[in-house]
Short mmCIF file of C-alpha atoms in Angstrom, two decimals:
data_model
loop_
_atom_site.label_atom_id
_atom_site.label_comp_id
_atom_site.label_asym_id
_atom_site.label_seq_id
_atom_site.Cartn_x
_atom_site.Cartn_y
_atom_site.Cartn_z
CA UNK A 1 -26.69 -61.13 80.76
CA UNK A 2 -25.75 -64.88 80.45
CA UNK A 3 -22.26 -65.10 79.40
CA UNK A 4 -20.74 -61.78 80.64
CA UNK A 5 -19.08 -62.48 83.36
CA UNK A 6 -17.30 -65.92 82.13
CA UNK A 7 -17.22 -68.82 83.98
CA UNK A 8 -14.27 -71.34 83.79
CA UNK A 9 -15.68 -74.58 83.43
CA UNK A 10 -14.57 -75.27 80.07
CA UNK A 11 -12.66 -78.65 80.07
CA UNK A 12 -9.49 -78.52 77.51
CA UNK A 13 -9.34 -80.39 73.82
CA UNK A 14 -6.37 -81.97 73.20
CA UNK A 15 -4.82 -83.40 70.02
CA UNK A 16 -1.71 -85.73 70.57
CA UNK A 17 2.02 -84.85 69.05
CA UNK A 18 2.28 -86.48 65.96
CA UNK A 19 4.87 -89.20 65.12
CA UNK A 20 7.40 -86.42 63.18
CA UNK A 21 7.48 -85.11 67.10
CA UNK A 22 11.68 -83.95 67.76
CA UNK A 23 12.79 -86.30 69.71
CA UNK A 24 13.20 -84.80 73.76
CA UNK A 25 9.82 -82.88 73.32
CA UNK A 26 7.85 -81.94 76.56
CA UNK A 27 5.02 -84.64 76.67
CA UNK A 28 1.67 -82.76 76.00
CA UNK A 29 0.23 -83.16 79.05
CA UNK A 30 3.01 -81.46 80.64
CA UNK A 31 2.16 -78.45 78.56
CA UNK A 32 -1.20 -78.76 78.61
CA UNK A 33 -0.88 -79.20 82.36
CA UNK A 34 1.31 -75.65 82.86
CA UNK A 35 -1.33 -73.75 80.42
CA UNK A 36 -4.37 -75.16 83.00
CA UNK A 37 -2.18 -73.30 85.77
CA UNK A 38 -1.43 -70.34 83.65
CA UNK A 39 -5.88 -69.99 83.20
CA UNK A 40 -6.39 -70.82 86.48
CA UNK A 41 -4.04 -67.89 87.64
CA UNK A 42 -5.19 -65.10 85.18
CA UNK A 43 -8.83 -66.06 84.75
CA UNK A 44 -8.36 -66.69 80.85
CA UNK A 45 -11.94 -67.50 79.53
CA UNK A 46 -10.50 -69.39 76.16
CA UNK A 47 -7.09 -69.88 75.26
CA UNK A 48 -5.58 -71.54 72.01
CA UNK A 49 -2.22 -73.16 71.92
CA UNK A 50 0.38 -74.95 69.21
CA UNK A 51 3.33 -75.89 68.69
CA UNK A 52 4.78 -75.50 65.30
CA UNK A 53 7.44 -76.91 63.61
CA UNK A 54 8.24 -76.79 59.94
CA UNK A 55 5.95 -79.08 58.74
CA UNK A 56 3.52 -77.59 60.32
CA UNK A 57 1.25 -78.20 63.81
CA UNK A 58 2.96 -81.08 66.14
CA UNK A 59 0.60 -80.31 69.42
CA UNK A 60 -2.62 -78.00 70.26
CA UNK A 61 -4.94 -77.62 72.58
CA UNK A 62 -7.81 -75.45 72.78
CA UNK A 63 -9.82 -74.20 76.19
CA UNK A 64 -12.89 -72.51 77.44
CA UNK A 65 -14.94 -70.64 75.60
CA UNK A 66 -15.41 -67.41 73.26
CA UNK A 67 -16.71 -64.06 74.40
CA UNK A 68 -20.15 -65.81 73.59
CA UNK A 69 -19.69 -68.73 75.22
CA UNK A 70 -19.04 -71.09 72.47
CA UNK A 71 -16.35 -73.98 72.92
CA UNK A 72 -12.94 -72.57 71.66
CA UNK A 73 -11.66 -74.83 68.35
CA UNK A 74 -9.21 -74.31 66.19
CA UNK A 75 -11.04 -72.43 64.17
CA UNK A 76 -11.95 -69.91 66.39
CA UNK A 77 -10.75 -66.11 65.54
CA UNK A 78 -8.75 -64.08 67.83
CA UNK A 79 -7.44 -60.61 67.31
CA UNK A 80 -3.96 -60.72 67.24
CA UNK A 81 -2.94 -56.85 68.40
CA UNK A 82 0.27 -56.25 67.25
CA UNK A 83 1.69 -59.42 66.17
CA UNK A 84 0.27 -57.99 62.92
CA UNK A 85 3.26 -55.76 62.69
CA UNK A 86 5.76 -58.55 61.85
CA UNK A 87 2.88 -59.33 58.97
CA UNK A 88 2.95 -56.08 58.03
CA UNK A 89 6.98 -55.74 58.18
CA UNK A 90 6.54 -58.55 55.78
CA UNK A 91 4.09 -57.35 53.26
CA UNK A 92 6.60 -53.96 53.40
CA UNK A 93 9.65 -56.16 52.73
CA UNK A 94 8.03 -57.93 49.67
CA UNK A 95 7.47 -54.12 48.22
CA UNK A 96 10.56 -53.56 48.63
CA UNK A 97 11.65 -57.46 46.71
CA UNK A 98 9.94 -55.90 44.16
CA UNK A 99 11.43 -52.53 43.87
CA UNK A 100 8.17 -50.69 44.57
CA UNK A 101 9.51 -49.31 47.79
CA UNK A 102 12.66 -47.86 48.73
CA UNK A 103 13.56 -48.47 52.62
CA UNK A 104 15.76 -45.83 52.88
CA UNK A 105 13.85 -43.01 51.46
CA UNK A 106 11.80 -40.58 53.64
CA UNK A 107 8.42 -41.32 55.01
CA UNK A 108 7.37 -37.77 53.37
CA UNK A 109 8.01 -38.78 49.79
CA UNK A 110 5.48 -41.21 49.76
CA UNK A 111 3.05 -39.40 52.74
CA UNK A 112 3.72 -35.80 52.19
CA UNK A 113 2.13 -34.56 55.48
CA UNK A 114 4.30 -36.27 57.24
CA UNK A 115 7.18 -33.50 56.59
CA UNK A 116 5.24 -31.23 59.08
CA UNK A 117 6.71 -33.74 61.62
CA UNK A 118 9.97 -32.30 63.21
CA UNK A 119 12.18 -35.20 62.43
CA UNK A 120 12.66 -36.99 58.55
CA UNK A 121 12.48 -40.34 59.24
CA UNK A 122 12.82 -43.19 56.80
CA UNK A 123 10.25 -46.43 55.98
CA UNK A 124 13.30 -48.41 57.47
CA UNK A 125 13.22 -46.19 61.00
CA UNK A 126 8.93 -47.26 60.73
CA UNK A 127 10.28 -50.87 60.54
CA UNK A 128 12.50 -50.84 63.74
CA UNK A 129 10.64 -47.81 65.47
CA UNK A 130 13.48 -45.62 65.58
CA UNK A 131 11.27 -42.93 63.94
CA UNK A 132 11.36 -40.55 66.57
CA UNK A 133 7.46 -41.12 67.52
CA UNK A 134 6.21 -41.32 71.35
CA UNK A 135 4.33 -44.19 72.35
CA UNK A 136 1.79 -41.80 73.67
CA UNK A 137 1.53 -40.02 69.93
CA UNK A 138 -0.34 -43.86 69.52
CA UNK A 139 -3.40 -43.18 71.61
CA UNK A 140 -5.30 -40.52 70.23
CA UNK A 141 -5.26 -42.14 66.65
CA UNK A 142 -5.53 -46.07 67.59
CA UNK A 143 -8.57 -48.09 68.67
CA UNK A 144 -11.37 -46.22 66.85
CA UNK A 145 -14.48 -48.12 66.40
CA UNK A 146 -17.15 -47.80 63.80
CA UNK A 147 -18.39 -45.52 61.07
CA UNK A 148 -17.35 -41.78 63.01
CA UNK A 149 -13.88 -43.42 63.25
CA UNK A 150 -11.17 -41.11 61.46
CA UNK A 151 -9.77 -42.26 58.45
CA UNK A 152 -5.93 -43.12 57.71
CA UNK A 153 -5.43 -39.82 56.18
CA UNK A 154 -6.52 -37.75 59.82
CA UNK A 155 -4.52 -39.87 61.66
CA UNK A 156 -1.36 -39.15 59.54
CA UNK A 157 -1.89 -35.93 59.66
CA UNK A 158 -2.31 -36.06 63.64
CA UNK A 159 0.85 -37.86 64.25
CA UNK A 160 2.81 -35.57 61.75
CA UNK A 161 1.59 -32.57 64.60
CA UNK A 162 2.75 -34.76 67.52
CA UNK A 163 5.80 -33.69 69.69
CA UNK A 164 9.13 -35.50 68.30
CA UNK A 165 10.57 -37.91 70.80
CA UNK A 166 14.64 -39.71 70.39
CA UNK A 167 15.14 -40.07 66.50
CA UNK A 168 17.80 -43.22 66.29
CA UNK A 169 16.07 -44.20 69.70
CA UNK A 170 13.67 -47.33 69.66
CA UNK A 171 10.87 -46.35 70.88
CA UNK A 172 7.60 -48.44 70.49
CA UNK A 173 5.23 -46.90 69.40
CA UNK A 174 2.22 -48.26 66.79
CA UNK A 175 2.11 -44.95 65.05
CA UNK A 176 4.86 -46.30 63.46
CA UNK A 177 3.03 -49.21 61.39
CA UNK A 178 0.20 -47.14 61.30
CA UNK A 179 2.49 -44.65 59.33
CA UNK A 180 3.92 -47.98 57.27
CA UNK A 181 0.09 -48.98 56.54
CA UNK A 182 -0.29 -45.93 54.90
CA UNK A 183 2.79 -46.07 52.92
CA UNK A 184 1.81 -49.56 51.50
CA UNK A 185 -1.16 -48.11 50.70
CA UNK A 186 -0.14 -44.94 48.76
CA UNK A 187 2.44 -47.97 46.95
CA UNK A 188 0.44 -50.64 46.38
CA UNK A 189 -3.24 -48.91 46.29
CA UNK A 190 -4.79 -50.88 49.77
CA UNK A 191 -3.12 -51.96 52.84
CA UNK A 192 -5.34 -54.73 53.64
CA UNK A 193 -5.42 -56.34 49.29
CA UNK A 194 -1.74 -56.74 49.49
CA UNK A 195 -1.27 -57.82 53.02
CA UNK A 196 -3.66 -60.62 52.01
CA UNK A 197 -2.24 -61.15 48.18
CA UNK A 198 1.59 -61.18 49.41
CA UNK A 199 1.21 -62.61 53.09
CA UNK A 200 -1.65 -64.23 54.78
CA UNK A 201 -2.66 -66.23 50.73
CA UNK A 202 0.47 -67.61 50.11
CA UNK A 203 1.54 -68.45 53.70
CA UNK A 204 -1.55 -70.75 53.71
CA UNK A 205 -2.96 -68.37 55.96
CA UNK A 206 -7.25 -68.71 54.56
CA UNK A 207 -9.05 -67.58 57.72
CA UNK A 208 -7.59 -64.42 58.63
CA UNK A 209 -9.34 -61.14 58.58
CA UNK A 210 -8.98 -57.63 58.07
CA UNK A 211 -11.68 -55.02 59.08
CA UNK A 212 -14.80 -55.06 60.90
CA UNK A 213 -16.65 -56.76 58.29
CA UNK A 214 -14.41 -59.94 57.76
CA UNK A 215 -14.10 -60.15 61.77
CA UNK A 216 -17.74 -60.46 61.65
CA UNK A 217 -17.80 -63.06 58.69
CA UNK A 218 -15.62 -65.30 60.33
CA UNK A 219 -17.56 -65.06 63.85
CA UNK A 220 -15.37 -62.92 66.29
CA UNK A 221 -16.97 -63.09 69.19
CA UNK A 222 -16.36 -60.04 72.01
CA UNK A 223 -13.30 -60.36 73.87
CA UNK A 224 -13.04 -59.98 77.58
CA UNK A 225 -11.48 -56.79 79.33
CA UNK A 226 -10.94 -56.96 83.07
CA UNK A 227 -13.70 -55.47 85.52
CA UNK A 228 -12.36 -55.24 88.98
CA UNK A 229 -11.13 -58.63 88.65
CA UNK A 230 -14.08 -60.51 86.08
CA UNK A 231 -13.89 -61.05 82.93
CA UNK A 232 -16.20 -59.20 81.17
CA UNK A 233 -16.90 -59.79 77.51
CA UNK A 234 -17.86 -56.51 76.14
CA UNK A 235 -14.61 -55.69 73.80
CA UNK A 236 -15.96 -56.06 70.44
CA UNK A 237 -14.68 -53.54 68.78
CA UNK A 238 -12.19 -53.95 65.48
CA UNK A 239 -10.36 -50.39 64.07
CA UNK A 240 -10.99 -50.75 60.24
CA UNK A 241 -8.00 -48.29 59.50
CA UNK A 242 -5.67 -50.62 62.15
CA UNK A 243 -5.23 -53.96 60.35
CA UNK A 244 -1.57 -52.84 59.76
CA UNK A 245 -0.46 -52.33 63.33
CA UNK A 246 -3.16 -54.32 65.55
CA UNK A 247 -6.33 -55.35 64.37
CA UNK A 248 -5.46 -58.22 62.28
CA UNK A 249 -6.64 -61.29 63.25
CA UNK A 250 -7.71 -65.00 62.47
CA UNK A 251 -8.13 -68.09 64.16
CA UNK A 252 -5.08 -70.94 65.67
CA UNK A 253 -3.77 -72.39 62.28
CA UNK A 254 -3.66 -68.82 60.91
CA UNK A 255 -0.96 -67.63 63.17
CA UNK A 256 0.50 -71.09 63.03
CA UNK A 257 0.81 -70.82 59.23
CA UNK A 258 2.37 -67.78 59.64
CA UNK A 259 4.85 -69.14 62.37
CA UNK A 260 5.44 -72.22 59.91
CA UNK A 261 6.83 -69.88 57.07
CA UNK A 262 9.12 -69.02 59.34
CA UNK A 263 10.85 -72.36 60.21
CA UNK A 264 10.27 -73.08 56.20
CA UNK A 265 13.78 -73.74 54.43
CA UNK A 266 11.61 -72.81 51.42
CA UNK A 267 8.69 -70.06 52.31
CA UNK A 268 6.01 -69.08 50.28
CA UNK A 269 7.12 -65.38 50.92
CA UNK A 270 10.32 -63.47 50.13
CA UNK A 271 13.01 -66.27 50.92
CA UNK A 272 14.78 -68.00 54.42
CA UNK A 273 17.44 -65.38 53.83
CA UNK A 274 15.56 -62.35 53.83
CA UNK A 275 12.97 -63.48 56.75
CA UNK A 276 15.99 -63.84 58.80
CA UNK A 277 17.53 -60.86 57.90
CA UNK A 278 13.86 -59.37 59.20
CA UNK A 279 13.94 -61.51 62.51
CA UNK A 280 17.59 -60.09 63.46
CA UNK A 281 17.60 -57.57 65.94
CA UNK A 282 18.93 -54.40 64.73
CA UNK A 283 18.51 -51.62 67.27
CA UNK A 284 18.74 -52.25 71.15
CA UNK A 285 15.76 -51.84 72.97
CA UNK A 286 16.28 -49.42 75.84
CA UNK A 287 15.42 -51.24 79.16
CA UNK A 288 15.33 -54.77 78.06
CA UNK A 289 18.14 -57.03 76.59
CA UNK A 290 16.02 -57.31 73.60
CA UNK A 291 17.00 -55.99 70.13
CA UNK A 292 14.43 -55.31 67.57
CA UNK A 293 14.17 -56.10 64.20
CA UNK A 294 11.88 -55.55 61.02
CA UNK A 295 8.61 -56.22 63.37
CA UNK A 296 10.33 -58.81 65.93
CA UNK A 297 12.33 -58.64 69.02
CA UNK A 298 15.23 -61.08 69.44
CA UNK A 299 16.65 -61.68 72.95
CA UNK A 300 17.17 -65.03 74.81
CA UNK A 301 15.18 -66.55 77.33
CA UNK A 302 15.71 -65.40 80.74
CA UNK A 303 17.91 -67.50 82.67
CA UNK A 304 19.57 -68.93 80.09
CA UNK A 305 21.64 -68.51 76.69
CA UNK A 306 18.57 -70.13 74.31
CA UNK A 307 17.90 -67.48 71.66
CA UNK A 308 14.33 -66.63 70.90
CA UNK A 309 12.20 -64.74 68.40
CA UNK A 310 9.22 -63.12 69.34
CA UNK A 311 6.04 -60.42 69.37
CA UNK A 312 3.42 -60.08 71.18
CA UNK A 313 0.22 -58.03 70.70
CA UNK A 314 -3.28 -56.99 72.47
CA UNK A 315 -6.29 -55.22 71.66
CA UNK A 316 -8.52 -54.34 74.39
CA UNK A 317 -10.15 -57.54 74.85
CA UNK A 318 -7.33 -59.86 73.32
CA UNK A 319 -3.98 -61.45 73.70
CA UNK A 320 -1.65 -62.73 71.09
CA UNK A 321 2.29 -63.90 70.86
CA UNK A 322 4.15 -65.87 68.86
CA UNK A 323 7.84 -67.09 70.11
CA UNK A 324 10.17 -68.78 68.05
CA UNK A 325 12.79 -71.00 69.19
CA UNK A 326 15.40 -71.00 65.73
CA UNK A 327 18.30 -73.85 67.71
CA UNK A 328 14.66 -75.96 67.95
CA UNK A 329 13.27 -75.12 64.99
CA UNK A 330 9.92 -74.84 66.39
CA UNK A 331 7.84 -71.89 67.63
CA UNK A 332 5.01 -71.40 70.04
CA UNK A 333 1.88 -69.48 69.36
CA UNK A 334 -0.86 -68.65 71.87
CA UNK A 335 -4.10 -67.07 71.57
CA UNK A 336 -6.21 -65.46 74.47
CA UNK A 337 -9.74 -64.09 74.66
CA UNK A 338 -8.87 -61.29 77.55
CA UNK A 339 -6.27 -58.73 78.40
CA UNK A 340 -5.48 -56.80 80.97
CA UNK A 341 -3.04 -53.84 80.28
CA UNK A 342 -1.72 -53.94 83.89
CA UNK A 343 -1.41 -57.55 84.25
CA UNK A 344 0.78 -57.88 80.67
CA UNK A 345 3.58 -60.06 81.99
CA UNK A 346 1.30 -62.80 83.74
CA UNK A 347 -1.01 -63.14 80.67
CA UNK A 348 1.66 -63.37 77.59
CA UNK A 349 4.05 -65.36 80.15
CA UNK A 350 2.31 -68.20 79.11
CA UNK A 351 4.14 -68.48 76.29
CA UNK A 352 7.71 -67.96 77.46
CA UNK A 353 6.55 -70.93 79.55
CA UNK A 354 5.97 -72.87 76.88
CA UNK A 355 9.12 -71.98 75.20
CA UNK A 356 11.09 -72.99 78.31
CA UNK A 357 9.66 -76.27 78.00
CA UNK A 358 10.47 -77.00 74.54
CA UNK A 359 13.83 -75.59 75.48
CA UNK A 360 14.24 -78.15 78.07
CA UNK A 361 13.96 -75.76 80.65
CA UNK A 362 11.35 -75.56 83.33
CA UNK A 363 9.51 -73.16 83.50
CA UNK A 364 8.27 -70.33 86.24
CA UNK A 365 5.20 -71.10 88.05
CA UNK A 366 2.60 -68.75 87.13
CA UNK A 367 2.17 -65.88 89.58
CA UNK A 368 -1.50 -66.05 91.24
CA UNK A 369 -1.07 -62.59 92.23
CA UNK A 370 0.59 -59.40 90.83
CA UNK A 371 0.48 -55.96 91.58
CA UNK A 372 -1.46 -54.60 88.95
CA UNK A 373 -4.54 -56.34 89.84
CA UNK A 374 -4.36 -54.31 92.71
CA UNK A 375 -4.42 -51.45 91.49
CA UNK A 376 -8.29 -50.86 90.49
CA UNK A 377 -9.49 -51.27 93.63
CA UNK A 378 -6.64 -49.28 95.45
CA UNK A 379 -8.18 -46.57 93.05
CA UNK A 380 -11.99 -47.61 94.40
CA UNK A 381 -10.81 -47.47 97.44
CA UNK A 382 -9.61 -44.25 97.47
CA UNK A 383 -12.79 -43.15 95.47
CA UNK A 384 -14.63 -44.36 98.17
CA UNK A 385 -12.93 -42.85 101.17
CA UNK A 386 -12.89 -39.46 99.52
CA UNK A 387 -16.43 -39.88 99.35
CA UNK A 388 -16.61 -40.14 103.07
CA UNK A 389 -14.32 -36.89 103.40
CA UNK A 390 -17.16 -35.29 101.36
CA UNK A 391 -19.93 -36.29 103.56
CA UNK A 392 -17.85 -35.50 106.67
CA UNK A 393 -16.83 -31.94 105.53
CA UNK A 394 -20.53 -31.55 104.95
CA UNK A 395 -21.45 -32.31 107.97
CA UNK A 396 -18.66 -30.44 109.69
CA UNK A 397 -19.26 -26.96 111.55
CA UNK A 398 -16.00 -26.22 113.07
CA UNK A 399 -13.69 -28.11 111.05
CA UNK A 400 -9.82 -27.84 112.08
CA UNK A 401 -6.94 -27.02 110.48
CA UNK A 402 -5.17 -29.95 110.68
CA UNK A 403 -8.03 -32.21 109.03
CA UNK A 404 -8.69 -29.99 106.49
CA UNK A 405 -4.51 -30.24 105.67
CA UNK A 406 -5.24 -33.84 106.02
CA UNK A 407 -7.98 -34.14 103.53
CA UNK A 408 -6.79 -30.98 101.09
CA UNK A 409 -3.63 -33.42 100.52
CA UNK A 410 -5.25 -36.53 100.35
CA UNK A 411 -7.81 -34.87 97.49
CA UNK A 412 -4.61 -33.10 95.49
CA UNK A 413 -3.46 -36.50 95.68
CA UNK A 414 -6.37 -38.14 94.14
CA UNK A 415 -6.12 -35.13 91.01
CA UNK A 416 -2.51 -35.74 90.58
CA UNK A 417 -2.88 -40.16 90.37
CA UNK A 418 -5.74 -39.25 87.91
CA UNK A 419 -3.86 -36.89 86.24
CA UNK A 420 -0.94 -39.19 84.96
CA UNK A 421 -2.89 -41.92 83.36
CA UNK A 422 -5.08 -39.34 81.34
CA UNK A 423 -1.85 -37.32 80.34
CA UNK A 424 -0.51 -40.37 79.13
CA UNK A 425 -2.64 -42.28 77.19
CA UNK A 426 -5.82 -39.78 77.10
CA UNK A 427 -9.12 -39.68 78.19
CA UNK A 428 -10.19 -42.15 75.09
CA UNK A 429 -7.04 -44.42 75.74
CA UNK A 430 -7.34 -44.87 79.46
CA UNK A 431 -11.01 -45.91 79.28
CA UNK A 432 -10.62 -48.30 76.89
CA UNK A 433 -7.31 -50.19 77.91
CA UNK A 434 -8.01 -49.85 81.79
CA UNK A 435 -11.62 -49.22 82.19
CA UNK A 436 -11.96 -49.61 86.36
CA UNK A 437 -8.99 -48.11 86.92
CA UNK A 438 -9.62 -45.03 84.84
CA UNK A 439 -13.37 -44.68 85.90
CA UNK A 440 -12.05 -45.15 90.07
CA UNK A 441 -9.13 -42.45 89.34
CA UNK A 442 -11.89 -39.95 87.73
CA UNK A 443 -14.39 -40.57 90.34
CA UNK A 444 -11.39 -40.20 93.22
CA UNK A 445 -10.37 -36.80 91.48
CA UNK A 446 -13.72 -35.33 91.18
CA UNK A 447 -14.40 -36.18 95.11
CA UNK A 448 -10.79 -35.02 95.78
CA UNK A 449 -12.01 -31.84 94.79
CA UNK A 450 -15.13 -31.69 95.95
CA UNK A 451 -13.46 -32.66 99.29
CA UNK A 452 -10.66 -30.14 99.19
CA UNK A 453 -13.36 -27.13 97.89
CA UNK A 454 -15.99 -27.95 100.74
CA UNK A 455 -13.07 -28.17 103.99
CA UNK A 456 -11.14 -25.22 102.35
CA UNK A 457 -14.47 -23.22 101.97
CA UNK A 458 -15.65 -23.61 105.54
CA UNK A 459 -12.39 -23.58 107.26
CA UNK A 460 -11.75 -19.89 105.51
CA UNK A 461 -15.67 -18.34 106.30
CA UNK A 462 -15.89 -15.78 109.05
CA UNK A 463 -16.64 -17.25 112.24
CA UNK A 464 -14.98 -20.90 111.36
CA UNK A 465 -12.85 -20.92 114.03
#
């Protein structure tokens, strides 16, 4: 079908820094010129790019095409994944301005089933995911499409039965805004009314969407997951009950508004005070010299001492971040119409690029290759050479004990690389975040035993040897 496997033709739109540019800015073709690299080394179909200061947009530019092969503008919508948690964090925070919610309490006073959960946490440990939740307690409730899709309510009561992980620990997981969604909406009577009536309206932020329904008002157009290596648009899915944690979304000057409140001496929301209290990291992030905050990580740039603000966010066929630079007062925001789970770094590096620039810094060439793009067709490749062992052990009359050690091994092997991926995000999570790789690791597992079975089967019959 035309437009399913995207070409990358599209030339890029630019619009020229404005005369309120800081003075030492990156020239715009400079960035422009480092995000052509960055989408001709991941195979981006559309990207949209800005730089933000406090007055607003100072450079964009917009490339390729939607998921229906449409130019990209500025008004095209993006999902944003979970860069709507710092939204959310927000919405949360002005609850709490208002003395409708109390940070400290416990999650169960307001959410009741959540006291079958083996730890107590508090709305605050939701904020900085310190809650106790597993990141793999996020799969079975997240990314559930259409009208079989269960409601807020099951899911709560699903992650209230899941195993406790590290209370006091950070530990991402999107449980945890899911969890906060539902608290704003047992406080303020719907999650997605008040995220628009205390965040996205004021911040200037008209276009964005929440729900399937508004996504398909405003024209999102399918995103592209990753098919051994092509771009496939066929990710059109939006999680009505996920607005809160990752399915959120709007076009280039939404996020940029949003990013502009920021920077803001005098926001539209809460105050400069209390979004910086938000932004400040306030639990270490275990493996990363990151700290996070009330829906924001704060760390430096890598390489040097220039402090930075960011998230970033996917959904299966979508790619969001927003940095900020506070010592530039400016931020970067960049939307992309693919994503590929096991290619993470190369696609949101873009922006760290970006940020390097404006930081006066250059930046890191973008990597044409990475390991994870192996990795699907390591998985075919096994799939099909275990499909050979079955056909040989098939055919075989006599076989020896050495091959069938060989190919008994080799098959186990297949079962256990399948086995990890479907432990750990599930059946329903590995197919849609990794769709080759899951579908090559099944295939290689069922062969693996068919292999094993057949060799072990005729190497133990009377008269085999």
């Amino acid at each position: 079908m035309p437009g399913s496997i995207a070409p990358l033709l599209a030339l890029a739109l630019m619009s020229p820094l404005p005369a309120h540019a800081p003075a030492g800015a990156p020239a715009p073709t400079a960035m422009d010129a480092y995000v052509r690299d960055h989408r001709e080394a991941t195979g981006v179909p559309g990207l949209a790019y800005a730089v933000v200061g406090p007055d607003g947009i100072e450079h964009q530019a917009l490339f390729g095409h939607d998921g229906n092969g449409a130019p990209v503008t500025d008004e095209t919508p993006f999902l944003w994944g979970s860069v709507a948690k710092p939204v959310t964090a927000t919405a949360a925070l002005v609850l709490a301005d208002e003395g409708r919610l109390d940070l400290d309490a416990p999650v169960e006073e307001y959410l009741p089933d959540v006291a079958a959960f083996g730890a107590r946490p508090t709305v605050r440990d939701l904020l900085t995911q310190t809650s106790g939740l597993t990141e793999t307690a996020a799969f079975p409730v997240s990314d559930h499409y259409g009208p079989d899709a269960p409601d807020t309510a099951e899911r709560v009561r699903r992650v209230a039965d899941s195993p406790v992980g590290e209370p006091g620990t950070h530990e991402y997981s999107s449980t945890n805004y899911l969890l906060l969604g539902a608290v704003i909406e047992r406080v303020a009577g719907d999650t997605d009314a008040h995220l628009r009536t205390s965040v996205l309206d004021p911040a200037g932020m008209d276009g964005a969407f929440t729900g399937s329904a508004e996504a398909d008002a405003a024209g999102l157009a399918p995103g592209h997951r990753i098919l051994w290596g092509l771009p496939v648009a066929d990710a059109g899915g939006v999680d009505d009950e996920g607005t809160a944690f990752g399915y959120l979304g709007g076009d280039l000057t939404d996020l940029a508004a949003f990013a502009r409140m920021q920077l803001q001496a005098d926001p539209a929301v809460l105050d400069a005070d209390a979004l910086a209290r938000a932004r400040t990291g306030m639990v270490p992030v275990p493996g990363a010299a990151q700290r996070y905050g009330f829906g924001w990580r704060e760390t430096t740039l890598s390489g040097t001492d220039t402090p930075v603000v960011f998230h970033g966010g996917a959904t299966p066929g979508h790619a969001a971040i927003l940095v900020l630079l506070p010592d530039q007062e400016r931020a970067v925001v960049v939307l992309q119409n693919h994503y590929d789970v096991l290619r993470d770094g190369q696609i949101q590096g873009v922006a760290f690029g970006l940020a390097r620039l404006l930081s006066g810094t250059e930046p890191d060439p973008a990597p044409r290759f990475t390991a994870g793009a192996a990795v699907p067709w390591a998985a075919t490749g096994a799939a099909l050479a275990l499909a050979a062992g079955v056909v040989a052990a098939l055919r075989v009359r006599r076989p020896r004990p050495a091959a069938t050690a060989v190919w008994t091994a080799l098959g186990l092997g297949a079962v256990g690389a399948a086995a990890w991926p479907l432990s750990t995000l599930g059946p329903h999570g590995a197919l849609t975040w990794a769709p080759d790789t899951a579908v090559a690791l099944l295939a290689a597992a069922v062969l693996g035993v068919a292999v094993t079975a057949i060799r072990l089967t005729r190497h133990l019959r009377p008269g085999s040897r």
